[in-house]
Amino acid sequence: MHAIELPHDFTLLLDNCYLEQAKGSYENLIMNEHAGDPEWVRDPEHCVKNIKVIGEGHVILSGGEHNHLLEKTVRHYHLPDSMYVQCILQFMNVDGLEVRNLHLKDQRWWAIVHECVCNAVYKNIYFEAIPHVPNLDGFDLRIGCHDFLLENFTGRTGDDVVAFTALNGKNEMARKVAGHSGDIHDVKVRNIKAASHNCNLIRLLNHDGNREYNIDIDTVMDSSDRNSFQPRLGIGIGSPFYFHDFPGKPGDTAKITVKNVYTRATSAVRLAHVCADAEFSNIHSFGQCRNFFDTVSDGMVLENVTLSHLYFGTEQPKYPNGETVEREKYKGYFVNLPNVKGDVSISHAETDPVGTGVSVSGGVRVHLEDIRSEDIVNRVVCDETSEVVWE
């Protein structure tokens, strides 16, 4: 079996059908022409333009039976040297892409991957992944992708639902189009209602001089429940890991807007490493969310980060008989910024009973206004280098 390859100015219309990656194959299901040939796609002259994959009625694209190619077996046992062949949809060096109305099921790795793709629209995509192997992302943008609209994603994934990762890894650099920037920018995300298997609903990550900016996210709803795995993060931006040459620098992750998020993830919003000119509004947590807003990277720099209209709904641990533990044993943080520099503003928030309201260190200034709390055991924990202004 070979992948369906789409040439210039081509529309693939799928009408009430089921397509599956063949048993034992190492091929994508659908990709642009020559996307599987890294040497070809690196040439800017080989950009494929104006392709569409449109589903009519009920269209299922399936990974079928897994072929035993995993990240730990790549380049071993005569297996392929890249996991990209596992993706159901793969698009490389494309200008003008439209994908609509697809049900992606049982992927073998990431369901959809892009590199150096621009001017793209995705609408009405349903993911159905059972986490039987690692790293079952739903939708991935890699280096050099810009001007995307993602709208109406539903279902569940075995890893991140939507991930934007601008890194200089081996796979990315082998396929990066010559002369193209590695930045991911000008992306709009609308109406995500999905569940992640212990990972992120939305993830942004960039290092090695690649930037991420002008990212606009509106309406992310966590559809997980007590019978499924709790997502790790509702919105995760950055990481202290995964860089190859050097980590992200101040200004590399900037102009991020996130609003209308509802999640029961362990942390509703987590930032790591650097973030500037970011605005988060109308963020709601519920269920077993433990920390509302936190960071995990020592020496992180936050510049002009604002959060407003927040609701931290969290459940405290209970004894076997169902009674809540004593107040002094309450867990969780509304805001936890250890060893962080910069400035953060938080306003118009309400929190359920929680162990610590605001804990900061490292030289960060936090301004809080109109914070209503039912019960906070430790209101402010602040070292001598930082400042908390609570009005």
XYZ file of C-alpha atoms in Angstrom:
391
model
C 0.000 0.000 0.000
C 1.166 3.536 -0.798
C -0.195 6.794 0.541
C -2.651 8.850 -1.460
C -0.505 11.743 -2.740
C -2.152 15.047 -3.602
C -0.641 17.263 -6.344
C -1.132 20.978 -7.049
C -4.671 22.349 -7.263
C -6.314 19.076 -6.273
C -9.414 18.258 -4.219
C -9.842 14.802 -2.703
C -13.547 14.268 -2.011
C -14.290 11.417 0.398
C -17.953 10.401 0.329
C -19.226 8.218 3.215
C -16.191 5.963 3.278
C -13.727 4.126 5.513
C -9.995 4.164 4.707
C -7.363 2.352 6.740
C -3.580 2.206 6.747
C -2.711 -1.267 5.522
C -1.626 -3.919 7.972
C 2.160 -4.046 8.269
C 2.685 -0.935 6.131
C 4.854 2.073 6.937
C 2.952 4.640 4.909
C 0.741 7.609 5.636
C -2.833 7.396 4.499
C -2.964 10.811 2.801
C -0.211 13.350 2.127
C 0.805 15.986 -0.357
C 2.908 14.952 -3.324
C 6.434 13.852 -2.330
C 5.852 14.654 1.365
C 7.585 11.399 2.225
C 10.784 12.456 0.439
C 12.705 14.867 2.715
C 15.180 15.906 0.030
C 12.348 16.834 -2.308
C 10.249 18.813 0.162
C 13.221 20.858 1.372
C 13.395 22.602 -2.006
C 11.261 25.793 -1.981
C 10.561 25.267 -5.680
C 8.676 22.075 -4.803
C 5.952 23.754 -2.751
C 2.557 22.124 -3.384
C -0.254 24.668 -3.629
C -3.992 24.592 -3.128
C -5.001 21.106 -2.036
C -8.142 20.008 -0.222
C -9.360 16.926 1.637
C -13.125 17.156 2.076
C -15.334 14.615 3.788
C -18.980 14.219 2.804
C -21.236 12.314 5.183
C -19.471 9.910 7.550
C -15.785 9.558 6.659
C -13.436 7.518 8.861
C -9.656 7.492 8.382
C -8.076 4.809 10.540
C -4.601 3.719 11.544
C -5.865 0.148 11.643
C -3.673 -2.484 13.269
C -0.461 -1.120 14.734
C 2.764 -2.088 12.943
C 5.106 -2.068 15.987
C 7.005 1.046 14.871
C 7.491 3.123 18.036
C 9.804 5.984 18.961
C 12.023 3.487 20.780
C 12.184 1.137 17.762
C 12.823 3.751 15.026
C 16.016 2.869 13.083
C 16.134 -0.528 14.783
C 15.222 -3.988 13.482
C 15.223 -2.686 9.867
C 12.341 -0.339 10.669
C 11.976 3.167 9.139
C 14.094 6.036 10.464
C 11.178 8.399 11.086
C 7.868 8.261 12.901
C 6.324 10.627 10.360
C 5.286 7.601 8.281
C 2.883 6.666 11.071
C 0.706 9.772 10.755
C -2.666 9.402 9.066
C -2.273 12.807 7.383
C 1.129 14.340 6.580
C 1.632 17.716 4.891
C 5.060 19.187 4.130
C 5.889 22.378 2.184
C 2.304 23.284 1.294
C 0.784 26.708 0.588
C -3.012 26.558 0.620
C -4.600 23.618 2.442
C -8.182 22.856 3.422
C -9.285 19.804 5.426
C -12.875 19.309 6.597
C -15.283 16.800 8.093
C -13.069 13.838 9.002
C -13.174 11.207 11.739
C -9.616 10.113 12.602
C -9.486 6.831 14.461
C -6.858 4.597 16.082
C -3.815 6.472 14.825
C -0.433 4.796 15.127
C 1.290 7.988 16.353
C 0.252 11.593 15.733
C -2.919 11.781 13.691
C -2.014 14.892 11.646
C 1.400 16.532 11.154
C 2.557 19.656 9.280
C 5.874 21.285 8.551
C 6.429 24.473 6.558
C 2.710 24.698 5.753
C 0.832 27.993 5.448
C -2.617 29.364 4.633
C -4.529 26.360 5.948
C -8.046 25.738 7.260
C -9.185 22.761 9.342
C -12.823 22.367 10.336
C -14.926 19.628 11.905
C -12.281 17.075 12.891
C -13.117 14.230 15.289
C -10.378 12.235 17.037
C -10.880 8.761 18.474
C -7.675 7.403 19.973
C -7.288 4.556 22.437
C -3.924 5.086 24.202
C -2.438 1.668 23.497
C 0.941 3.106 22.391
C 2.758 6.335 23.387
C 2.377 9.819 21.922
C -0.992 9.752 20.186
C -1.331 13.497 19.519
C -4.280 14.745 17.558
C -3.054 17.757 15.567
C 0.565 18.925 15.303
C 2.141 22.014 13.776
C 5.920 21.831 13.509
C 8.458 24.454 12.424
C 7.632 26.947 9.685
C 3.819 26.807 9.913
C 1.726 29.981 9.832
C -1.674 31.402 8.982
C -3.858 28.526 10.175
C -7.480 28.366 11.270
C -8.495 25.371 13.403
C -12.185 25.096 14.187
C -14.509 22.513 15.740
C -12.205 19.733 16.973
C -13.841 17.054 19.128
C -13.216 13.586 20.549
C -10.276 12.240 22.538
C -6.571 11.757 21.959
C -3.885 9.655 23.611
C -1.604 12.659 24.131
C -1.873 16.385 23.320
C -5.046 17.338 21.467
C -3.439 20.295 19.667
C 0.322 20.920 19.786
C 2.422 23.668 18.200
C 6.087 22.699 18.553
C 8.840 24.745 16.908
C 11.993 22.732 17.618
C 15.183 21.875 15.775
C 14.911 18.121 16.099
C 16.276 15.605 13.618
C 12.949 15.033 11.869
C 12.162 18.742 11.627
C 15.552 19.809 10.291
C 15.583 16.975 7.761
C 12.391 18.395 6.216
C 12.698 22.134 6.823
C 12.333 24.054 3.582
C 15.524 25.880 2.682
C 15.351 29.565 3.542
C 12.124 29.273 5.537
C 11.745 30.603 9.057
C 11.123 28.058 11.787
C 8.520 30.280 13.465
C 4.904 29.296 14.112
C 2.658 32.341 13.951
C -0.740 33.767 13.102
C -2.787 30.783 14.175
C -6.427 30.897 15.282
C -7.949 28.071 17.323
C -11.724 27.968 17.758
C -14.070 25.546 19.522
C -12.049 22.620 20.827
C -14.144 20.151 22.820
C -11.992 17.132 23.550
C -10.224 14.969 26.117
C -6.510 14.315 26.454
C -4.980 11.191 27.972
C -2.892 12.732 30.768
C -1.367 15.428 28.543
C -2.345 18.877 27.218
C -5.513 20.132 25.614
C -3.458 22.873 23.945
C 0.347 22.915 23.923
C 2.733 25.603 22.679
C 6.473 24.898 22.717
C 9.398 26.602 21.010
C 13.183 26.667 21.450
C 16.392 27.042 19.415
C 15.588 30.539 18.147
C 12.218 29.544 16.707
C 9.430 31.897 17.751
C 5.721 31.470 18.391
C 3.580 34.595 18.201
C 0.145 35.880 17.242
C -1.596 32.777 18.576
C -5.304 33.337 19.294
C -7.196 30.601 21.156
C -10.926 30.920 21.837
C -13.098 28.254 23.480
C -11.443 25.088 24.738
C -13.704 22.657 26.589
C -12.373 19.637 28.442
C -14.712 16.713 27.764
C -12.955 14.251 30.094
C -14.761 12.916 33.149
C -14.090 10.762 36.208
C -14.193 7.643 34.065
C -11.314 8.863 31.867
C -7.768 10.038 32.498
C -7.423 13.582 33.771
C -5.519 15.897 31.391
C -2.242 17.162 32.777
C -2.708 20.726 31.496
C -5.516 22.750 30.030
C -3.179 25.266 28.396
C 0.554 24.499 28.467
C 3.032 27.022 27.090
C 6.757 26.295 26.974
C 8.988 23.695 28.591
C 12.399 23.684 30.280
C 13.243 20.652 28.121
C 13.333 19.625 24.445
C 15.758 22.275 23.172
C 18.660 21.096 21.002
C 20.968 24.114 20.818
C 19.607 26.630 23.327
C 16.322 27.311 25.127
C 13.818 29.976 24.182
C 14.754 33.578 24.962
C 12.582 36.447 26.199
C 10.333 37.568 23.368
C 10.421 34.234 21.529
C 6.944 33.303 22.845
C 4.732 36.368 22.644
C 1.369 37.843 21.716
C -0.655 34.886 22.946
C -4.385 35.303 23.608
C -6.394 32.576 25.345
C -10.024 32.898 26.402
C -13.031 30.774 27.311
C -11.339 27.662 28.680
C -13.112 25.023 30.831
C -10.945 22.214 32.188
C -10.493 19.670 34.965
C -6.771 19.300 34.181
C -4.245 19.088 37.012
C -3.234 22.681 36.151
C -5.526 24.965 34.179
C -2.698 27.181 32.838
C 1.005 26.379 33.067
C 3.846 28.469 31.658
C 7.442 27.328 31.390
C 10.573 29.195 30.434
C 9.544 32.468 28.711
C 6.307 34.231 27.846
C 5.530 37.860 26.952
C 2.443 39.901 26.114
C 0.063 37.064 26.943
C -3.555 37.460 27.974
C -5.750 34.776 29.538
C -9.419 35.492 30.233
C -12.539 33.609 31.254
C -10.670 30.514 32.410
C -12.641 28.010 34.515
C -11.372 24.925 36.287
C -13.471 22.233 37.915
C -13.297 18.777 39.458
C -9.839 17.615 40.488
C -7.852 20.601 39.208
C -5.061 21.083 41.758
C -3.269 24.279 40.626
C -4.932 27.021 38.641
C -1.917 28.980 37.320
C 1.652 27.789 37.792
C 5.137 27.580 36.306
C 7.736 24.827 36.417
C 10.924 26.379 35.018
C 13.573 27.926 37.283
C 14.524 31.462 36.244
C 11.485 31.865 34.012
C 10.794 35.375 32.694
C 7.196 36.612 32.383
C 6.636 39.944 30.678
C 3.235 41.594 30.660
C 1.213 38.468 31.442
C -2.391 39.115 32.487
C -5.171 36.830 33.699
C -8.747 37.967 34.292
C -12.229 36.584 34.948
C -11.116 33.314 36.466
C -12.882 30.609 38.428
C -10.777 28.098 40.339
C -13.100 25.238 41.136
C -11.220 22.465 42.905
C -12.036 19.557 45.191
C -10.074 18.956 48.358
C -9.103 15.370 49.320
C -11.625 13.336 51.277
C -11.396 10.640 53.901
C -12.730 7.163 53.017
C -16.040 8.043 54.670
C -16.459 10.967 52.292
C -15.650 13.775 54.707
C -13.212 16.467 53.584
C -9.811 16.526 55.300
C -9.031 19.163 57.921
C -8.480 22.706 56.689
C -4.732 22.666 57.448
C -4.346 19.717 55.049
C -5.901 21.500 52.064
C -3.844 21.121 48.895
C -3.275 23.183 45.770
C -2.322 26.687 44.656
C -4.322 29.403 42.998
C -1.039 30.964 41.780
C 2.354 29.260 42.141
C 5.340 31.034 40.566
C 8.584 29.665 42.029
C 11.852 31.340 41.012
C 10.198 33.564 38.394
C 11.081 37.063 37.201
C 8.849 39.651 35.564
C 5.350 40.964 36.074
C 1.906 39.350 36.250
C -1.541 40.914 36.723
C -4.527 38.877 37.925
C -8.028 40.285 38.355
C -11.671 39.324 38.823
C -11.221 35.805 40.149
C -13.027 33.442 42.481
C -11.541 30.385 44.121
C -12.846 27.380 46.014
C -11.083 26.359 49.268
C -7.396 25.901 48.523
C -4.158 25.399 50.419
C -2.246 28.433 49.128
C -3.492 31.564 47.415
C -0.314 33.043 45.919
C 3.201 31.652 46.282
C 6.011 33.541 44.514
C 9.799 33.799 44.568
C 12.710 34.847 42.381
C 11.918 38.510 41.749
C 8.426 38.491 40.251
C 5.827 41.187 40.894
C 2.202 40.013 41.074
C -0.714 42.429 41.202
C -4.104 41.005 42.248
C -7.422 42.815 42.152
C -10.911 41.625 43.036
C -9.975 38.115 44.147
C -12.834 36.435 45.993
C -12.081 33.319 47.994
C -14.227 30.900 49.976
C -11.280 29.744 52.067
C -7.507 30.060 51.542
C -5.293 28.537 54.218
C -2.097 30.435 53.299
C -3.063 33.655 51.569
C 0.390 34.840 50.401
C 3.809 33.181 50.467
C 6.440 35.579 49.111
C 10.233 35.734 49.361
C 12.160 38.971 49.945
C 12.962 39.459 46.225
C 9.338 39.370 45.043
C 6.246 41.497 45.591
C 2.553 40.700 45.856
C 0.045 43.552 45.772
C -3.439 42.270 46.693
C -6.242 44.831 46.369
